[in-house]
Coordinates of C-alpha atoms and ligand atoms in Angstrom, one line a residue:
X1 CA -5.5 11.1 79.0
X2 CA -8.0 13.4 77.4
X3 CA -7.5 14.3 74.1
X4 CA -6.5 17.9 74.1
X5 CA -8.7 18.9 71.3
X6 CA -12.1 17.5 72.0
X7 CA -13.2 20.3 73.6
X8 CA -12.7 22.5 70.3
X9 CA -14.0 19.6 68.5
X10 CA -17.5 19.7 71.0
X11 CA -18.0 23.1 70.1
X12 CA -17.9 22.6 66.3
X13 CA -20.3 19.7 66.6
X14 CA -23.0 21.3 68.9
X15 CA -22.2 24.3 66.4
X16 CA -22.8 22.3 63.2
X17 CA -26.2 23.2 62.0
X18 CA -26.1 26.9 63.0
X19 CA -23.2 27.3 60.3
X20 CA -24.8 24.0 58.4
X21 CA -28.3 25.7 57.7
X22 CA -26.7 28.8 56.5
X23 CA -27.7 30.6 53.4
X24 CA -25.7 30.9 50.1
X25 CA -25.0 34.6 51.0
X26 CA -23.9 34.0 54.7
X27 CA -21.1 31.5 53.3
X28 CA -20.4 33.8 50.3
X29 CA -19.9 37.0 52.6
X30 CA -17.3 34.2 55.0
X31 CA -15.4 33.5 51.6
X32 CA -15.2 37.4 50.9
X33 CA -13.6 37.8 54.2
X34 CA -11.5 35.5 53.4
X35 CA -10.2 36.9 50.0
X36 CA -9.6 40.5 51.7
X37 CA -7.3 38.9 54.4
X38 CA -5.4 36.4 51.6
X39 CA -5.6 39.5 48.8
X40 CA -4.8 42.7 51.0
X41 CA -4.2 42.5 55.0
X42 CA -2.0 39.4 55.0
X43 CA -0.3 39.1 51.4
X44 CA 3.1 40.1 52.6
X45 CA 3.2 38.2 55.4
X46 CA 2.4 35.4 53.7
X47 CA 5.5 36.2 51.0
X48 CA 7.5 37.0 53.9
X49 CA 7.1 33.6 55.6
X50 CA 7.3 31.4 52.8
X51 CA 10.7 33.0 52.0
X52 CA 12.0 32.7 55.4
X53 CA 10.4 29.0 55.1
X54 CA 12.4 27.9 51.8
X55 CA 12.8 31.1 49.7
X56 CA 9.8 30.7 47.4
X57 CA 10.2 33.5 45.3
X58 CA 7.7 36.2 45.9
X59 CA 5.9 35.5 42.4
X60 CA 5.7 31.8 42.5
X61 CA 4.1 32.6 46.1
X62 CA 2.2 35.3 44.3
X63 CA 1.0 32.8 41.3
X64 CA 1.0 29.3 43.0
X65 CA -0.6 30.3 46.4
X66 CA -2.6 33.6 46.6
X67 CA -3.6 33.6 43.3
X68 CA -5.1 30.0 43.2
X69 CA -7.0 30.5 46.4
X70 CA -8.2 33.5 45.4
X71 CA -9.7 31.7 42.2
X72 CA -10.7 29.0 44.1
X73 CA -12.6 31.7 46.3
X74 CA -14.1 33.4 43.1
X75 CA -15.2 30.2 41.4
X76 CA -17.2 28.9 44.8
X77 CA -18.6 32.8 45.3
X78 CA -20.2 32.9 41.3
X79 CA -21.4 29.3 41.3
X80 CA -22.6 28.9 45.0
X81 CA -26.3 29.6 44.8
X82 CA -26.5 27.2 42.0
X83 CA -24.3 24.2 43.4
X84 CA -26.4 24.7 46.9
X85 CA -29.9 24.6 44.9
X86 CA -31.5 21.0 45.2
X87 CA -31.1 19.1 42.4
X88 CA -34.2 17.6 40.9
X89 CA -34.0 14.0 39.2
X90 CA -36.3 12.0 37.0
X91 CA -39.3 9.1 38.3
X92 CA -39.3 6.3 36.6
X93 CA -42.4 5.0 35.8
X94 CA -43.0 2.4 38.3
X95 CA -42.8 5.5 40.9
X96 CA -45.5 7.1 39.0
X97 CA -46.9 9.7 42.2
X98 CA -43.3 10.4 43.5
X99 CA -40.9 13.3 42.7
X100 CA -37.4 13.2 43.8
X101 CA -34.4 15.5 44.1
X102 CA -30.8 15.5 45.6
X103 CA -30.1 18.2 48.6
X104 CA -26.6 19.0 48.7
X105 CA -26.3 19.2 52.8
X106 CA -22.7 19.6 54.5
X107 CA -21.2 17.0 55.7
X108 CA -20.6 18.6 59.3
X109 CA -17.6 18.6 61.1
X110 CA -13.9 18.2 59.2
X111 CA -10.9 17.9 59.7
X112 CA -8.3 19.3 56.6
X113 CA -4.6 18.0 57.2
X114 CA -2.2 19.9 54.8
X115 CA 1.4 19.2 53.4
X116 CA 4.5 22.1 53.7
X117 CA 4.6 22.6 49.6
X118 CA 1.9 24.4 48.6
X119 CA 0.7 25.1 52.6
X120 CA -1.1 28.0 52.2
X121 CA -2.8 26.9 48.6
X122 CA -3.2 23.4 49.8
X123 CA -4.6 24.8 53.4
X124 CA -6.8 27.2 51.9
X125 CA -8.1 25.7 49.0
X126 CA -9.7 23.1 51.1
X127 CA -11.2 25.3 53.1
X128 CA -13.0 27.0 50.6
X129 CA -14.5 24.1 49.6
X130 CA -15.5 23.2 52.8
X131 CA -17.1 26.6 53.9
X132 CA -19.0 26.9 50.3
X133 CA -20.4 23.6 51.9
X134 CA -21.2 24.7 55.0
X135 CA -19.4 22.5 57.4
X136 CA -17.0 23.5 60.4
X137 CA -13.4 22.9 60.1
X138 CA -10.5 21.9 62.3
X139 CA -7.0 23.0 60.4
X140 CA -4.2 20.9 60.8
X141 CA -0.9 22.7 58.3
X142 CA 2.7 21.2 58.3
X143 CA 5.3 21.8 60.9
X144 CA 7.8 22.0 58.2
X145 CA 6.7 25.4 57.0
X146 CA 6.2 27.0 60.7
X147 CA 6.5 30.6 59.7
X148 CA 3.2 29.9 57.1
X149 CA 1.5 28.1 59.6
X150 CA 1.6 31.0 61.9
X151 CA 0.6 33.4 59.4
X152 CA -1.9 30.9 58.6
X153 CA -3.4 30.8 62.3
X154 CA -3.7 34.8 62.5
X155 CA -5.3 34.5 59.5
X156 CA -8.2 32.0 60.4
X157 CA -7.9 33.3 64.5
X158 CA -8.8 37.1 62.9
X159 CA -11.6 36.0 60.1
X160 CA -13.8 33.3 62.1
X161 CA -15.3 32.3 65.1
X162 CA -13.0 29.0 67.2
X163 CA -16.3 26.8 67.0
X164 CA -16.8 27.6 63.3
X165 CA -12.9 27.2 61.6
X166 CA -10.2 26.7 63.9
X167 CA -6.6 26.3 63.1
X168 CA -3.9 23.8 65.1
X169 CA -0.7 24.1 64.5
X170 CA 1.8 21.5 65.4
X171 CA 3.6 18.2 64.3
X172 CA 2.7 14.6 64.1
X173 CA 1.4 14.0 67.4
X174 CA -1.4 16.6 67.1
X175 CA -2.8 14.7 64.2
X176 CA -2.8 12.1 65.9
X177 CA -4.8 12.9 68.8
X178 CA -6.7 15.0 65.9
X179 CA -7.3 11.6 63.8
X180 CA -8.9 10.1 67.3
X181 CA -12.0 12.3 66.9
X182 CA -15.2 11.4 65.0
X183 CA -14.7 13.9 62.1
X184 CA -17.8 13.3 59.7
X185 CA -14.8 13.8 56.7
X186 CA -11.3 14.1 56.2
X187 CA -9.6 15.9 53.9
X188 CA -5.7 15.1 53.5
X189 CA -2.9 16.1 51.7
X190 CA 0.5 14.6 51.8
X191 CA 2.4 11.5 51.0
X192 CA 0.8 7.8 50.2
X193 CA 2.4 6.6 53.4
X194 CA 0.5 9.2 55.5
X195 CA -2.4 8.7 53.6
X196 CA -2.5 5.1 54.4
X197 CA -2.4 6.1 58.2
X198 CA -5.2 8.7 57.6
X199 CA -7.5 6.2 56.2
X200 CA -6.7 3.6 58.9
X201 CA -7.7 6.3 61.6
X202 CA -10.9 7.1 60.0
X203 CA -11.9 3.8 59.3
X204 CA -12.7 3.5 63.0
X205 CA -15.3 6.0 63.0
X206 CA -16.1 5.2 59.3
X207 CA -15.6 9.2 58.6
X208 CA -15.3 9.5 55.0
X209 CA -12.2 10.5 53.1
X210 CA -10.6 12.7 50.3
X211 CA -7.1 11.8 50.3
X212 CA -4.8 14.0 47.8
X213 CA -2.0 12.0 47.5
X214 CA 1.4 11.8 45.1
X215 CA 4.2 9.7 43.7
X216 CA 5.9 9.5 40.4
X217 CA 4.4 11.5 37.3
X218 CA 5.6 9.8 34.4
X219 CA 6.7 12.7 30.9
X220 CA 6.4 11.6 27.9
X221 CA 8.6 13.0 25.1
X222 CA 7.7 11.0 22.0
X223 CA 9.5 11.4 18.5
X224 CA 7.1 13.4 16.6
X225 CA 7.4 16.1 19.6
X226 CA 8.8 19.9 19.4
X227 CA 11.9 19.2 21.6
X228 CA 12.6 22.9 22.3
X229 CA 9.0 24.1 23.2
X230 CA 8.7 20.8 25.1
X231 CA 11.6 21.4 27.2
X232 CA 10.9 24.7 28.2
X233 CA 7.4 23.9 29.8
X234 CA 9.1 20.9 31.7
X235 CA 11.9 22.9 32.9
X236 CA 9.7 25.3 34.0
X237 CA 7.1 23.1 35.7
X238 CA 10.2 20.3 36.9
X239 CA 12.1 23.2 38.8
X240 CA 8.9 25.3 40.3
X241 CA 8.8 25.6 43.9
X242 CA 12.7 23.6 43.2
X243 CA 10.4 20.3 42.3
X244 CA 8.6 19.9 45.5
X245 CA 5.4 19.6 43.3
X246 CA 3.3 16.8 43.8
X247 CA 2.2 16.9 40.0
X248 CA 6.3 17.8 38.8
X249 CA 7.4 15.3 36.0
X250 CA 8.7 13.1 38.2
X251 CA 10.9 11.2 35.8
X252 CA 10.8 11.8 31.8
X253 CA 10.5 9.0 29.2
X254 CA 12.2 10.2 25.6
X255 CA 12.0 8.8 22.1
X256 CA 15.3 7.9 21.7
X257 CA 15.7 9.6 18.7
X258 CA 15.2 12.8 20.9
X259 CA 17.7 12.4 23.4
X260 CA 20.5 14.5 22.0
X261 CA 18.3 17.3 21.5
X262 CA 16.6 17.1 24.3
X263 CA 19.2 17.1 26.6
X264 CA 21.1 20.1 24.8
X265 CA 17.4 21.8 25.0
X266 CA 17.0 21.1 28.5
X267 CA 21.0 22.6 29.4
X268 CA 20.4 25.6 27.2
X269 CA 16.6 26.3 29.4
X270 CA 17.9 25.7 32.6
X271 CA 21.0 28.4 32.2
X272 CA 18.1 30.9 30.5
X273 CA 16.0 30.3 33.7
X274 CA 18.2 30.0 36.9
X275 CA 21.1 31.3 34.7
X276 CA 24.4 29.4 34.9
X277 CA 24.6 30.3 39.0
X278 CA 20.9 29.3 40.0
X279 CA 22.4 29.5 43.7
X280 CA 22.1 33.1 43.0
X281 CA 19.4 33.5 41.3
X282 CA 16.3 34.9 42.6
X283 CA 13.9 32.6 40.7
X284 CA 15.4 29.3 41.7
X285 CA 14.3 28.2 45.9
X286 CA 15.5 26.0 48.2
X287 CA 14.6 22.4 49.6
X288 CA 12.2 22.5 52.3
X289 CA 14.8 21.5 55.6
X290 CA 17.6 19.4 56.0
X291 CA 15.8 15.9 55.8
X292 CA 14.8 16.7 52.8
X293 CA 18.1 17.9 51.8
X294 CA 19.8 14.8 53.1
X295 CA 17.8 12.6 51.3
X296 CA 17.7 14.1 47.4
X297 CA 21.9 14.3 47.9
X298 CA 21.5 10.4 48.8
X299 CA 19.9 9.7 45.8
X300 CA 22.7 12.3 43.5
X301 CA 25.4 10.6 45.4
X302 CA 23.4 7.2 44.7
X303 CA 23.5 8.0 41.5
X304 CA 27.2 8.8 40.7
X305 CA 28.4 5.5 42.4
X306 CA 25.8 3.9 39.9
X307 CA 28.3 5.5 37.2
X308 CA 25.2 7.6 35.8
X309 CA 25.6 10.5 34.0
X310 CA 24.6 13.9 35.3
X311 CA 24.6 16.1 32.2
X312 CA 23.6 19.2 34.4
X313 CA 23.7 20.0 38.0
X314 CA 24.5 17.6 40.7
X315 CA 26.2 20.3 42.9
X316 CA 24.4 21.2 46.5
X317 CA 25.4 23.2 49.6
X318 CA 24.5 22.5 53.1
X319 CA 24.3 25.9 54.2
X320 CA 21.3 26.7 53.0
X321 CA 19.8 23.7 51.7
X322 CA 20.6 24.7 48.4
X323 CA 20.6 21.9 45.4
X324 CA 21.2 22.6 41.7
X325 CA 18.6 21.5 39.4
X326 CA 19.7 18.5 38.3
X327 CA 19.7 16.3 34.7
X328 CA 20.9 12.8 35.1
X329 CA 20.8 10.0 32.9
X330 CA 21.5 5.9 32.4
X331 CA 20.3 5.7 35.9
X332 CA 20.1 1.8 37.1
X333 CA 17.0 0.6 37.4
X334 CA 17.6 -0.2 41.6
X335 CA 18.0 3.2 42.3
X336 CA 15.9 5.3 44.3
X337 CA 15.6 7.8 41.6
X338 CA 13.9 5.5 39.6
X339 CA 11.6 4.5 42.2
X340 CA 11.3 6.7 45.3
X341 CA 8.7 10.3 44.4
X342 CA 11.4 12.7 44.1
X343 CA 10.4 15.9 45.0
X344 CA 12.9 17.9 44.5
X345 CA 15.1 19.3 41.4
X346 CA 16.3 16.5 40.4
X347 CA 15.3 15.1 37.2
X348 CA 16.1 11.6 35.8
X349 CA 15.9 10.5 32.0
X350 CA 15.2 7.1 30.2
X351 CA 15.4 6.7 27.0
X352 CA 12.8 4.6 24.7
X353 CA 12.4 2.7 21.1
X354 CA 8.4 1.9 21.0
X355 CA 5.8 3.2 22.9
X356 CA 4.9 -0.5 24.1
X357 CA 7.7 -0.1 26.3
X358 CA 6.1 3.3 27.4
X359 CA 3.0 2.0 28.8
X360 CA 4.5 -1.3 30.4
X361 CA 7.2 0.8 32.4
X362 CA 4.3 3.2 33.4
X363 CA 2.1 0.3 34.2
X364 CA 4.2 -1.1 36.2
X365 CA 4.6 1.3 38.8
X366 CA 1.7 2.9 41.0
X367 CA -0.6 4.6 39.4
X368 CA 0.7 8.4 39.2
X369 CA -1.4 11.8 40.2
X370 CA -0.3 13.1 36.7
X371 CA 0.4 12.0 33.7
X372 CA 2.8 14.3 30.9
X373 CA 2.5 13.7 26.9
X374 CA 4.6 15.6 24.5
X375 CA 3.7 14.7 20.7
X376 CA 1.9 16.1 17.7
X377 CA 0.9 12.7 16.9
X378 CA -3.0 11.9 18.2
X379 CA -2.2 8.2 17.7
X380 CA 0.7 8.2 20.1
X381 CA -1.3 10.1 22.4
X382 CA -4.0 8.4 22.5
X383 CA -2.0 5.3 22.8
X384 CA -0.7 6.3 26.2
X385 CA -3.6 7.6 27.5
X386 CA -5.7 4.3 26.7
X387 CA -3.4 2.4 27.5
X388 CA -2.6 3.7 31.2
X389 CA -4.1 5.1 34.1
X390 CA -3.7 8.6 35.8
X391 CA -5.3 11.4 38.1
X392 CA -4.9 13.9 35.8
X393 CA -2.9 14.3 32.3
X394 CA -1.8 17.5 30.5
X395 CA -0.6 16.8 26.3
X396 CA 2.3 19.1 25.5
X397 CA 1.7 20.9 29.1
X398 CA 2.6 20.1 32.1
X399 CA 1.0 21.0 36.0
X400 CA -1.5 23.5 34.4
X401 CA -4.6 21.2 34.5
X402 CA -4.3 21.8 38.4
X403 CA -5.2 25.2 37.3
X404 CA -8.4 24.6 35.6
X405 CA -11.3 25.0 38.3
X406 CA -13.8 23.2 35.6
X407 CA -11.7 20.2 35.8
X408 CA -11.6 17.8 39.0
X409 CA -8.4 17.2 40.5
X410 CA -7.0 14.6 42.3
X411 CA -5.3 10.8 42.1
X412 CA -6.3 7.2 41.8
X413 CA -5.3 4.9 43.9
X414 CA -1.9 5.2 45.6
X415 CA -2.3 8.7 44.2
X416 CA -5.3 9.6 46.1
X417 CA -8.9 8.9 46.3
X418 CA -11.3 11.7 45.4
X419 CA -11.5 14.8 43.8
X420 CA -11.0 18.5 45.1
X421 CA -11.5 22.4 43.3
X422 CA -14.4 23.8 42.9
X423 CA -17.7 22.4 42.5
X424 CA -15.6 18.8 42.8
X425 CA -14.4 20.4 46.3
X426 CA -17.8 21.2 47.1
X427 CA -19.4 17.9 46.9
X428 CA -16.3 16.2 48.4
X429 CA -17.4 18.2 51.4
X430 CA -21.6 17.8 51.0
X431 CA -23.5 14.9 51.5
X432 CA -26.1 14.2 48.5
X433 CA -28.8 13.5 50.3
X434 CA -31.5 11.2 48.3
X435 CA -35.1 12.6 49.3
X436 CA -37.9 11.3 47.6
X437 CA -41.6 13.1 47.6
X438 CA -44.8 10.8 48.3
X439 CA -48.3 12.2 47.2
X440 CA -50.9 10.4 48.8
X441 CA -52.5 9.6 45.3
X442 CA -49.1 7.3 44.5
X443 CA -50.0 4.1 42.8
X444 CA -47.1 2.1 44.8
X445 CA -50.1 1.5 47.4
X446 CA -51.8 -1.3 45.3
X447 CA -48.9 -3.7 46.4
X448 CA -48.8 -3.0 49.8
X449 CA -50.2 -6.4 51.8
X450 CA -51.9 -8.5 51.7
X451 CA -50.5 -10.0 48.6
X452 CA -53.3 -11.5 46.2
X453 CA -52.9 -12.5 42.4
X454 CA -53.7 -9.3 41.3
X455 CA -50.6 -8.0 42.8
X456 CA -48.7 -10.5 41.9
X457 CA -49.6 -9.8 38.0
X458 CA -48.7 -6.1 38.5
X459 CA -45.0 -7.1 39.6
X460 CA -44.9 -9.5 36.9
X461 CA -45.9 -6.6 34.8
X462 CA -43.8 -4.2 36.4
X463 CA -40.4 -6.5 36.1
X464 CA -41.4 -7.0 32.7
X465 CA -42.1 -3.1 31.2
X466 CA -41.4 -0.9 33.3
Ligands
NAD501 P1 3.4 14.1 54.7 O1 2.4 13.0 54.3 O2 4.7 13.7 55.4 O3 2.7 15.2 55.7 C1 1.4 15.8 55.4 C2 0.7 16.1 56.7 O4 0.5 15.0 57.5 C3 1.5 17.1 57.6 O5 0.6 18.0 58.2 C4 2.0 16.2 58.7 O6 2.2 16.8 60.0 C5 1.0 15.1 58.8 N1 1.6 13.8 59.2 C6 2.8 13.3 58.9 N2 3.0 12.1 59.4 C7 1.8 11.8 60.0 C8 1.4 10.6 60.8 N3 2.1 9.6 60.9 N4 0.1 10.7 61.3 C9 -0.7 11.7 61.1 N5 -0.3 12.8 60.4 C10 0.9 12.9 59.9 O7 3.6 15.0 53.4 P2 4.6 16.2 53.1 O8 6.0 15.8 53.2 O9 4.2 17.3 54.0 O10 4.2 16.5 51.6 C11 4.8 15.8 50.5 C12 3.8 14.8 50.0 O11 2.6 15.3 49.7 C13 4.3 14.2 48.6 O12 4.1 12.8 48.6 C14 3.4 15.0 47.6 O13 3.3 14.3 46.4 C15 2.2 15.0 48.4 N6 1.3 16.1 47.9 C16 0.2 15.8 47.2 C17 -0.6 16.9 46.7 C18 -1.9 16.6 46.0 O14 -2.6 17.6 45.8 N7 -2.2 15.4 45.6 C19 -0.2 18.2 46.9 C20 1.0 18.4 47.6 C21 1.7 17.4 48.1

């Protein structure tokens, strides 16, 4: 059977240097297209259909979406002309008569898969990267958010051209005839599982990969922190977006001296926040769909037949996919909580005596996209950080590094491979070119054959100083 999307895919390719060879004001006038749609024409409609998706609060769509695409758009449009200039490098000696310099070219035709979390931020912000670079694009959003992915599609459908930026919306088994075509890069976002798939698929046309992955961001609350201030940023940044965050403190790790107060903290926060109904209130969402649903309550149901304790939370309705943010404790180390990403508003607890213990329990899980340290001690923080490995890490902060467009951002390992936002973005969609200048007056001649004594001295000469 023919694959139903090479067609789209031909154009792009026989379209590729028209858009590739484009100046840094063609793409910068693209990306201010762009913003108007995302900032004015299509701002409601993208509130309105992540609320009817899983009730993200207009504000959280506001701060977490638009506004981060919008940067992400500003960032590429300031700094374009100087991350598209060549870059000139040094000649060593021994290329005496040479000059060099790296051309930042686009990589050509690419294909941006894109998880139901974040989907318009995590759709868009890709994209940006990949137009600053000058490549075409196929789209590929999550059928689990279908009202944003058809938002989504008028969006692109209304601002370019099919054979420049396309969007397909659809489920599984479009990205899979999608993953059959020679992209030149892939760009993916989702789950470790799926990201193993992706990089199987483009292995066969050795199309290269940024895979933005997730799994379990380890918090650390050590006993020299500030309980209450560090309690309300993880509240806060556990409970966004009702914990579908890949970079959410997964599980947290507190000083046992801490627990009390943290956990009398943490109940305090959460009724300030969602207030003591957070069904009701309007800053608290809902789980994506019903799979999702099913499978957090497993883990809470899991949980109380393991006899842990659940110090807030643990109630859910079906109706609407609605789960209380959740505190639980003395947890068993078997149970899914403890080693299944949760994603969702469910928070588990452990308690510690020495930061040895810390590291070993972190090192001995994959290694996570983020990393969370709360402590006014430098020693203790530098302990963890030397001691373990993470994409990113925030010290008495959490989620807010994903924020910062001078800082790259992405995982290691079962985490992800590569690096996205801004300039990073950009050269995660360029290909640094190596181009080397020869003048004819360039000594390297001399040891061109036949080879004689005298040359033979000069490379003796050259391994030796130069
Ligand atoms: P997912 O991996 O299930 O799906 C992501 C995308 O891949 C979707 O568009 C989906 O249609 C497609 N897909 C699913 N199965 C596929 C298959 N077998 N073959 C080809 N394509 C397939 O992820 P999700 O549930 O949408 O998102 C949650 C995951 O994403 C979590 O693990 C989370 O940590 C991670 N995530 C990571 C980041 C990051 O920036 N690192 C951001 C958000 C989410």
């Amino acid at each position: 059977m023919k694959n139903p999307y090479l067609q789209l895919f031909n154009s792009q390719k026989e379209n590729q240097f028209n858009i590739g060879n484009s100046n840094y004001k063609q793409r910068i006038k693209k990306l201010k297209t762009l913003k108007v749609a995302l900032e004015k024409t299509y701002k409601q409609d993208i509130r309105e259909a992540l609320y009817a998706d899983f009730k993200k609060p207009y504000i959280e769509t506001d701060l977490t979406e638009l506004y981060l695409v919008i940067k992400e758009i500003k960032v590429a449009i300031s700094n374009l002309k100087s991350w598209m200039r060549n870059k000139h490098v040094g000649t060593p000696l021994a290329l005496l008569g040479t000059t060099s310099w790296i051309k930042y070219e686009p990589k050509g035709v690419c294909l941006i898969i894109s998880p139901w979390n974040y989907p318009v931020n995590l759709t868009f912000c890709p994209l940006v990267s990949a137009i600053a670079a000058g490549n075409t694009v196929i789209l590929k959003p999550s059928e689990m958010t279908p009202n944003t992915s058809r938002v989504m599609a008028k969006i692109v459908k209304d601002v370019f051209n099919e054979n420049e930026i396309a969007l397909v919306e659809g489920d599984v088994e479009v990205s899979k005839h999608l993953l059959k075509l020679p992209f030149n890069h892939i760009f993916f976002t989702g789950s470790p599982a799926v990201g193993k798939i992706i990089m199987e698929a483009a292995s066969k046309h050795l199309a290269s990969v940024t895979l933005e992955l997730g799994g379990k961001s380890p918090t650390v609350v050590d006993e020299t922190a500030n309980v209450q201030t560090a309690v309300k940023s993880i509240v806060w940044g556990k409970y966004l977006n009702t914990g579908q965050t890949c970079i959410a403190p997964d599980y947290v790790l507190v000083h046992e001296s801490k627990k009390e107060a943290f956990i009398e903290a943490f109940k305090m926060t959460m009724d300030n926040y969602y207030s003591k109904k957070p069904e009701k209130s309007k800053s608290f969402g809902r789980v994506v769909n019903e799979k999702h649903f099913k499978r957090l309550t497993s883990y809470i149901e899991a949980a109380k037949e393991d006899k842990a304790i659940i110090h807030k939370g643990g109630n859910y309705n079906a109706n609407d996919n609605y789960i209380e943010p959740t505190l639980i404790s003395k947890i068993p180390e078997r149970n899914p909580l403890l080693n299944e990403e949760i994603f969702g508003p469910i928070l588990p607890i452990k308690t510690y005596k020495n930061l040895n213990e810390v590291v070993s329990y972190i090192n001995s899980k994959a290694r996570p996209l983020a990393l969370y340290m709360y402590s006014k001690s430098k020693k203790n923080t530098n302990y963890v950080i030397k001691n373990t490995r993470s994409g990113g890490t925030c010290i008495n902060s959490t989620e807010i590094h994903f924020t910062n467009h001078e800082l790259p951002f992405g995982g290691i390992n079962n985490s992800g491979i590569g690096k996205s936002h801004s300039y990073f973005g950009f050269k995660a969609f360029s290909n640094e070119r190596a181009v080397l200048k020869s003048y004819w007056s360039a000594p390297l001649k001399v040891l061109f054959p036949p080879y004689t004594n005298f040359k033979q001295k000069v490379v003796d000469f050259t391994i030796k100083w130069l």
